[in-house]
């Protein structure tokens, strides 16, 4: 038992029971841990700025966590692996709280309770999360509402006035999205795809107008329903997603959430024109190059496609010779796409090409030699690739050439290395015939 009540200058407090998500407390554990936590009250007028609670097995928070004086200077609150706990401090009322992280709280249903009650010690009018900038919610299977008042009535709307970063991971029952007018980073994930045995997830509706400040959007294994504004109600001065630059989509649900044909027809296509980076991961429903979807991204500079196991790259006869519709693309990364057979022609804007572990790839882009700006070309573990295309002497800016574990490549095009004036680094490994000839 530690007497923390007298430690007025305590700034950080870490309370850890050493419990992980696979270790559930017994009834006896819960009672004992409630008594222990109650005895660890900091000084009510101290300078506590960071509080971490990990592995607590009690049902309720102690009385001292209900004293707002203790949290007047709190900047950061992290609570994790507390499977029985059903309650939280009045986090919405902490005047200095900038970071909130809640994870593995199996019994938590409501983020904010009693939001109509003004906490004692406030000299200013009631505010909700006045300075919160970062919030992370992870593995909260019963969380279903953002806020309720003292009568237990659900608050239909919730505003985080200064929230810049929001992560929601494995919170399957949370079916609404808060108002966050300055939100810059949004990460939504279910961790993995739902299967037929567990049932499909209900898409989380997100009004497009709520994303007016977004810079980074990451959607993984979670269907999202982007709610388009009614006709005539969209702001003409600033369209939603005008600030979006980085887009990362994981799983079939993530890809379809954004590149849904009906949404694109309703105007979402126009909201993606300023995106500069796109990452597509673990999408098993992509078989052909998503040419039409990529047309929505005319300013894309970086494209990464990884772990798309069914992507073959084939198109119709008219598409096979078509140039990938990304006129400003500078970096193309293709990782672990084992079914990929071919890559479309590329624009002359390309500067970096990285192709790793695409074991079915038969050929590099046929117009590779036209990429006069290309600086880096890395090809690793493409085991059936037989040759490099002719015309590569047009790569007058190429500085780095790496070929690894591609045993089918036996030789360079005749005299290639002598016609690459900018080459600074040549790395060859796992290519026995090619290594001998070099």
PDB file of N, CA, C and O in Angstrom, residues 339-370:
ATOM      1  N   UNK A 339      -0.432 -13.545 -57.912  1.00  0.00           N
ATOM      2  CA  UNK A 339      -1.124 -13.896 -59.162  1.00  0.00           C
ATOM      3  C   UNK A 339      -0.820 -12.917 -60.287  1.00  0.00           C
ATOM      4  O   UNK A 339      -1.289 -13.113 -61.411  1.00  0.00           O
ATOM      5  N   UNK A 340      -0.077 -11.883 -59.999  1.00  0.00           N
ATOM      6  CA  UNK A 340       0.158 -10.824 -60.988  1.00  0.00           C
ATOM      7  C   UNK A 340       0.953 -11.351 -62.175  1.00  0.00           C
ATOM      8  O   UNK A 340       2.043 -11.912 -62.021  1.00  0.00           O
ATOM      9  N   UNK A 341       0.410 -11.148 -63.371  1.00  0.00           N
ATOM     10  CA  UNK A 341       1.050 -11.606 -64.598  1.00  0.00           C
ATOM     11  C   UNK A 341       1.730 -10.472 -65.357  1.00  0.00           C
ATOM     12  O   UNK A 341       2.773 -10.666 -65.976  1.00  0.00           O
ATOM     13  N   UNK A 342       1.121  -9.279 -65.323  1.00  0.00           N
ATOM     14  CA  UNK A 342       1.673  -8.186 -66.122  1.00  0.00           C
ATOM     15  C   UNK A 342       1.331  -6.847 -65.491  1.00  0.00           C
ATOM     16  O   UNK A 342       0.436  -6.736 -64.651  1.00  0.00           O
ATOM     17  N   UNK A 343       2.085  -5.848 -65.902  1.00  0.00           N
ATOM     18  CA  UNK A 343       1.922  -4.488 -65.416  1.00  0.00           C
ATOM     19  C   UNK A 343       1.639  -3.592 -66.612  1.00  0.00           C
ATOM     20  O   UNK A 343       2.308  -3.714 -67.646  1.00  0.00           O
ATOM     21  N   UNK A 344       0.668  -2.707 -66.519  1.00  0.00           N
ATOM     22  CA  UNK A 344       0.355  -1.846 -67.672  1.00  0.00           C
ATOM     23  C   UNK A 344       1.518  -0.918 -68.018  1.00  0.00           C
ATOM     24  O   UNK A 344       2.486  -0.783 -67.269  1.00  0.00           O
ATOM     25  N   UNK A 345       1.406  -0.281 -69.168  1.00  0.00           N
ATOM     26  CA  UNK A 345       2.363   0.761 -69.519  1.00  0.00           C
ATOM     27  C   UNK A 345       2.269   1.892 -68.494  1.00  0.00           C
ATOM     28  O   UNK A 345       1.210   2.144 -67.910  1.00  0.00           O
ATOM     29  N   UNK A 346       3.375   2.577 -68.286  1.00  0.00           N
ATOM     30  CA  UNK A 346       3.451   3.605 -67.257  1.00  0.00           C
ATOM     31  C   UNK A 346       3.813   4.952 -67.877  1.00  0.00           C
ATOM     32  O   UNK A 346       4.471   5.016 -68.912  1.00  0.00           O
ATOM     33  N   UNK A 347       3.380   6.019 -67.199  1.00  0.00           N
ATOM     34  CA  UNK A 347       3.698   7.363 -67.670  1.00  0.00           C
ATOM     35  C   UNK A 347       5.178   7.683 -67.442  1.00  0.00           C
ATOM     36  O   UNK A 347       5.823   7.122 -66.545  1.00  0.00           O
ATOM     37  N   UNK A 348       5.680   8.606 -68.213  1.00  0.00           N
ATOM     38  CA  UNK A 348       7.090   8.993 -68.137  1.00  0.00           C
ATOM     39  C   UNK A 348       7.428   9.731 -66.849  1.00  0.00           C
ATOM     40  O   UNK A 348       8.587  10.075 -66.622  1.00  0.00           O
ATOM     41  N   UNK A 349       6.437   9.975 -65.996  1.00  0.00           N
ATOM     42  CA  UNK A 349       6.675  10.666 -64.729  1.00  0.00           C
ATOM     43  C   UNK A 349       7.326   9.766 -63.683  1.00  0.00           C
ATOM     44  O   UNK A 349       7.844  10.253 -62.677  1.00  0.00           O
ATOM     45  N   UNK A 350       7.337   8.435 -63.894  1.00  0.00           N
ATOM     46  CA  UNK A 350       7.829   7.482 -62.891  1.00  0.00           C
ATOM     47  C   UNK A 350       9.295   7.724 -62.544  1.00  0.00           C
ATOM     48  O   UNK A 350      10.135   7.887 -63.418  1.00  0.00           O
ATOM     49  N   UNK A 351       9.578   7.705 -61.228  1.00  0.00           N
ATOM     50  CA  UNK A 351      10.949   7.849 -60.742  1.00  0.00           C
ATOM     51  C   UNK A 351      11.417   6.624 -59.965  1.00  0.00           C
ATOM     52  O   UNK A 351      12.614   6.357 -59.901  1.00  0.00           O
ATOM     53  N   UNK A 352      10.476   5.886 -59.345  1.00  0.00           N
ATOM     54  CA  UNK A 352      10.833   4.715 -58.532  1.00  0.00           C
ATOM     55  C   UNK A 352       9.867   3.583 -58.843  1.00  0.00           C
ATOM     56  O   UNK A 352       8.648   3.785 -58.823  1.00  0.00           O
ATOM     57  N   UNK A 353      10.398   2.397 -59.131  1.00  0.00           N
ATOM     58  CA  UNK A 353       9.583   1.189 -59.288  1.00  0.00           C
ATOM     59  C   UNK A 353      10.162   0.112 -58.376  1.00  0.00           C
ATOM     60  O   UNK A 353      11.351  -0.208 -58.455  1.00  0.00           O
ATOM     61  N   UNK A 354       9.314  -0.446 -57.506  1.00  0.00           N
ATOM     62  CA  UNK A 354       9.723  -1.533 -56.614  1.00  0.00           C
ATOM     63  C   UNK A 354       8.731  -2.680 -56.784  1.00  0.00           C
ATOM     64  O   UNK A 354       7.527  -2.495 -56.579  1.00  0.00           O
ATOM     65  N   UNK A 355       9.230  -3.845 -57.153  1.00  0.00           N
ATOM     66  CA  UNK A 355       8.381  -5.017 -57.344  1.00  0.00           C
ATOM     67  C   UNK A 355       8.981  -6.153 -56.529  1.00  0.00           C
ATOM     68  O   UNK A 355      10.085  -6.622 -56.832  1.00  0.00           O
ATOM     69  N   UNK A 356       8.268  -6.576 -55.486  1.00  0.00           N
ATOM     70  CA  UNK A 356       8.780  -7.604 -54.589  1.00  0.00           C
ATOM     71  C   UNK A 356       7.807  -8.789 -54.542  1.00  0.00           C
ATOM     72  O   UNK A 356       6.587  -8.610 -54.406  1.00  0.00           O
ATOM     73  N   UNK A 357       8.339  -9.982 -54.615  1.00  0.00           N
ATOM     74  CA  UNK A 357       7.590 -11.213 -54.323  1.00  0.00           C
ATOM     75  C   UNK A 357       6.304 -11.321 -55.131  1.00  0.00           C
ATOM     76  O   UNK A 357       5.224 -11.564 -54.584  1.00  0.00           O
ATOM     77  N   UNK A 358       6.403 -11.108 -56.429  1.00  0.00           N
ATOM     78  CA  UNK A 358       5.283 -11.349 -57.344  1.00  0.00           C
ATOM     79  C   UNK A 358       5.690 -12.543 -58.200  1.00  0.00           C
ATOM     80  O   UNK A 358       6.277 -12.402 -59.276  1.00  0.00           O
ATOM     81  N   UNK A 359       5.380 -13.728 -57.709  1.00  0.00           N
ATOM     82  CA  UNK A 359       5.972 -14.957 -58.228  1.00  0.00           C
ATOM     83  C   UNK A 359       5.395 -15.427 -59.562  1.00  0.00           C
ATOM     84  O   UNK A 359       5.848 -16.420 -60.102  1.00  0.00           O
ATOM     85  N   UNK A 360       4.350 -14.751 -60.056  1.00  0.00           N
ATOM     86  CA  UNK A 360       3.780 -15.124 -61.352  1.00  0.00           C
ATOM     87  C   UNK A 360       4.084 -14.104 -62.436  1.00  0.00           C
ATOM     88  O   UNK A 360       3.658 -14.266 -63.578  1.00  0.00           O
ATOM     89  N   UNK A 361       4.796 -13.050 -62.093  1.00  0.00           N
ATOM     90  CA  UNK A 361       5.029 -11.959 -63.041  1.00  0.00           C
ATOM     91  C   UNK A 361       5.849 -12.442 -64.229  1.00  0.00           C
ATOM     92  O   UNK A 361       6.952 -12.970 -64.077  1.00  0.00           O
ATOM     93  N   UNK A 362       5.294 -12.242 -65.428  1.00  0.00           N
ATOM     94  CA  UNK A 362       5.940 -12.708 -66.648  1.00  0.00           C
ATOM     95  C   UNK A 362       6.790 -11.637 -67.315  1.00  0.00           C
ATOM     96  O   UNK A 362       7.768 -11.957 -68.003  1.00  0.00           O
ATOM     97  N   UNK A 363       6.408 -10.373 -67.134  1.00  0.00           N
ATOM     98  CA  UNK A 363       7.132  -9.311 -67.843  1.00  0.00           C
ATOM     99  C   UNK A 363       6.987  -7.990 -67.108  1.00  0.00           C
ATOM    100  O   UNK A 363       5.973  -7.719 -66.453  1.00  0.00           O
ATOM    101  N   UNK A 364       8.008  -7.165 -67.241  1.00  0.00           N
ATOM    102  CA  UNK A 364       7.935  -5.787 -66.748  1.00  0.00           C
ATOM    103  C   UNK A 364       7.190  -4.942 -67.776  1.00  0.00           C
ATOM    104  O   UNK A 364       6.941  -5.390 -68.902  1.00  0.00           O
ATOM    105  N   UNK A 365       6.792  -3.729 -67.424  1.00  0.00           N
ATOM    106  CA  UNK A 365       6.059  -2.891 -68.381  1.00  0.00           C
ATOM    107  C   UNK A 365       6.788  -2.798 -69.721  1.00  0.00           C
ATOM    108  O   UNK A 365       8.009  -2.602 -69.777  1.00  0.00           O
ATOM    109  N   UNK A 366       6.041  -2.933 -70.802  1.00  0.00           N
ATOM    110  CA  UNK A 366       6.658  -2.977 -72.133  1.00  0.00           C
ATOM    111  C   UNK A 366       7.319  -1.659 -72.516  1.00  0.00           C
ATOM    112  O   UNK A 366       8.231  -1.638 -73.347  1.00  0.00           O
ATOM    113  N   UNK A 367       6.879  -0.553 -71.915  1.00  0.00           N
ATOM    114  CA  UNK A 367       7.475   0.747 -72.256  1.00  0.00           C
ATOM    115  C   UNK A 367       8.465   1.212 -71.200  1.00  0.00           C
ATOM    116  O   UNK A 367       8.693   2.413 -71.028  1.00  0.00           O
ATOM    117  N   UNK A 368       9.059   0.258 -70.474  1.00  0.00           N
ATOM    118  CA  UNK A 368       9.988   0.618 -69.400  1.00  0.00           C
ATOM    119  C   UNK A 368      11.101   1.532 -69.902  1.00  0.00           C
ATOM    120  O   UNK A 368      11.512   2.476 -69.214  1.00  0.00           O
ATOM    121  N   UNK A 369      11.578   1.295 -71.094  1.00  0.00           N
ATOM    122  CA  UNK A 369      12.673   2.100 -71.626  1.00  0.00           C
ATOM    123  C   UNK A 369      12.305   3.537 -71.912  1.00  0.00           C
ATOM    124  O   UNK A 369      13.190   4.362 -72.165  1.00  0.00           O
ATOM    125  N   UNK A 370      11.014   3.859 -71.873  1.00  0.00           N
ATOM    126  CA  UNK A 370      10.589   5.239 -72.139  1.00  0.00           C
ATOM    127  C   UNK A 370      10.584   6.105 -70.878  1.00  0.00           C
ATOM    128  O   UNK A 370      10.292   7.303 -70.956  1.00  0.00           O
TER     129      UNK A 370
END
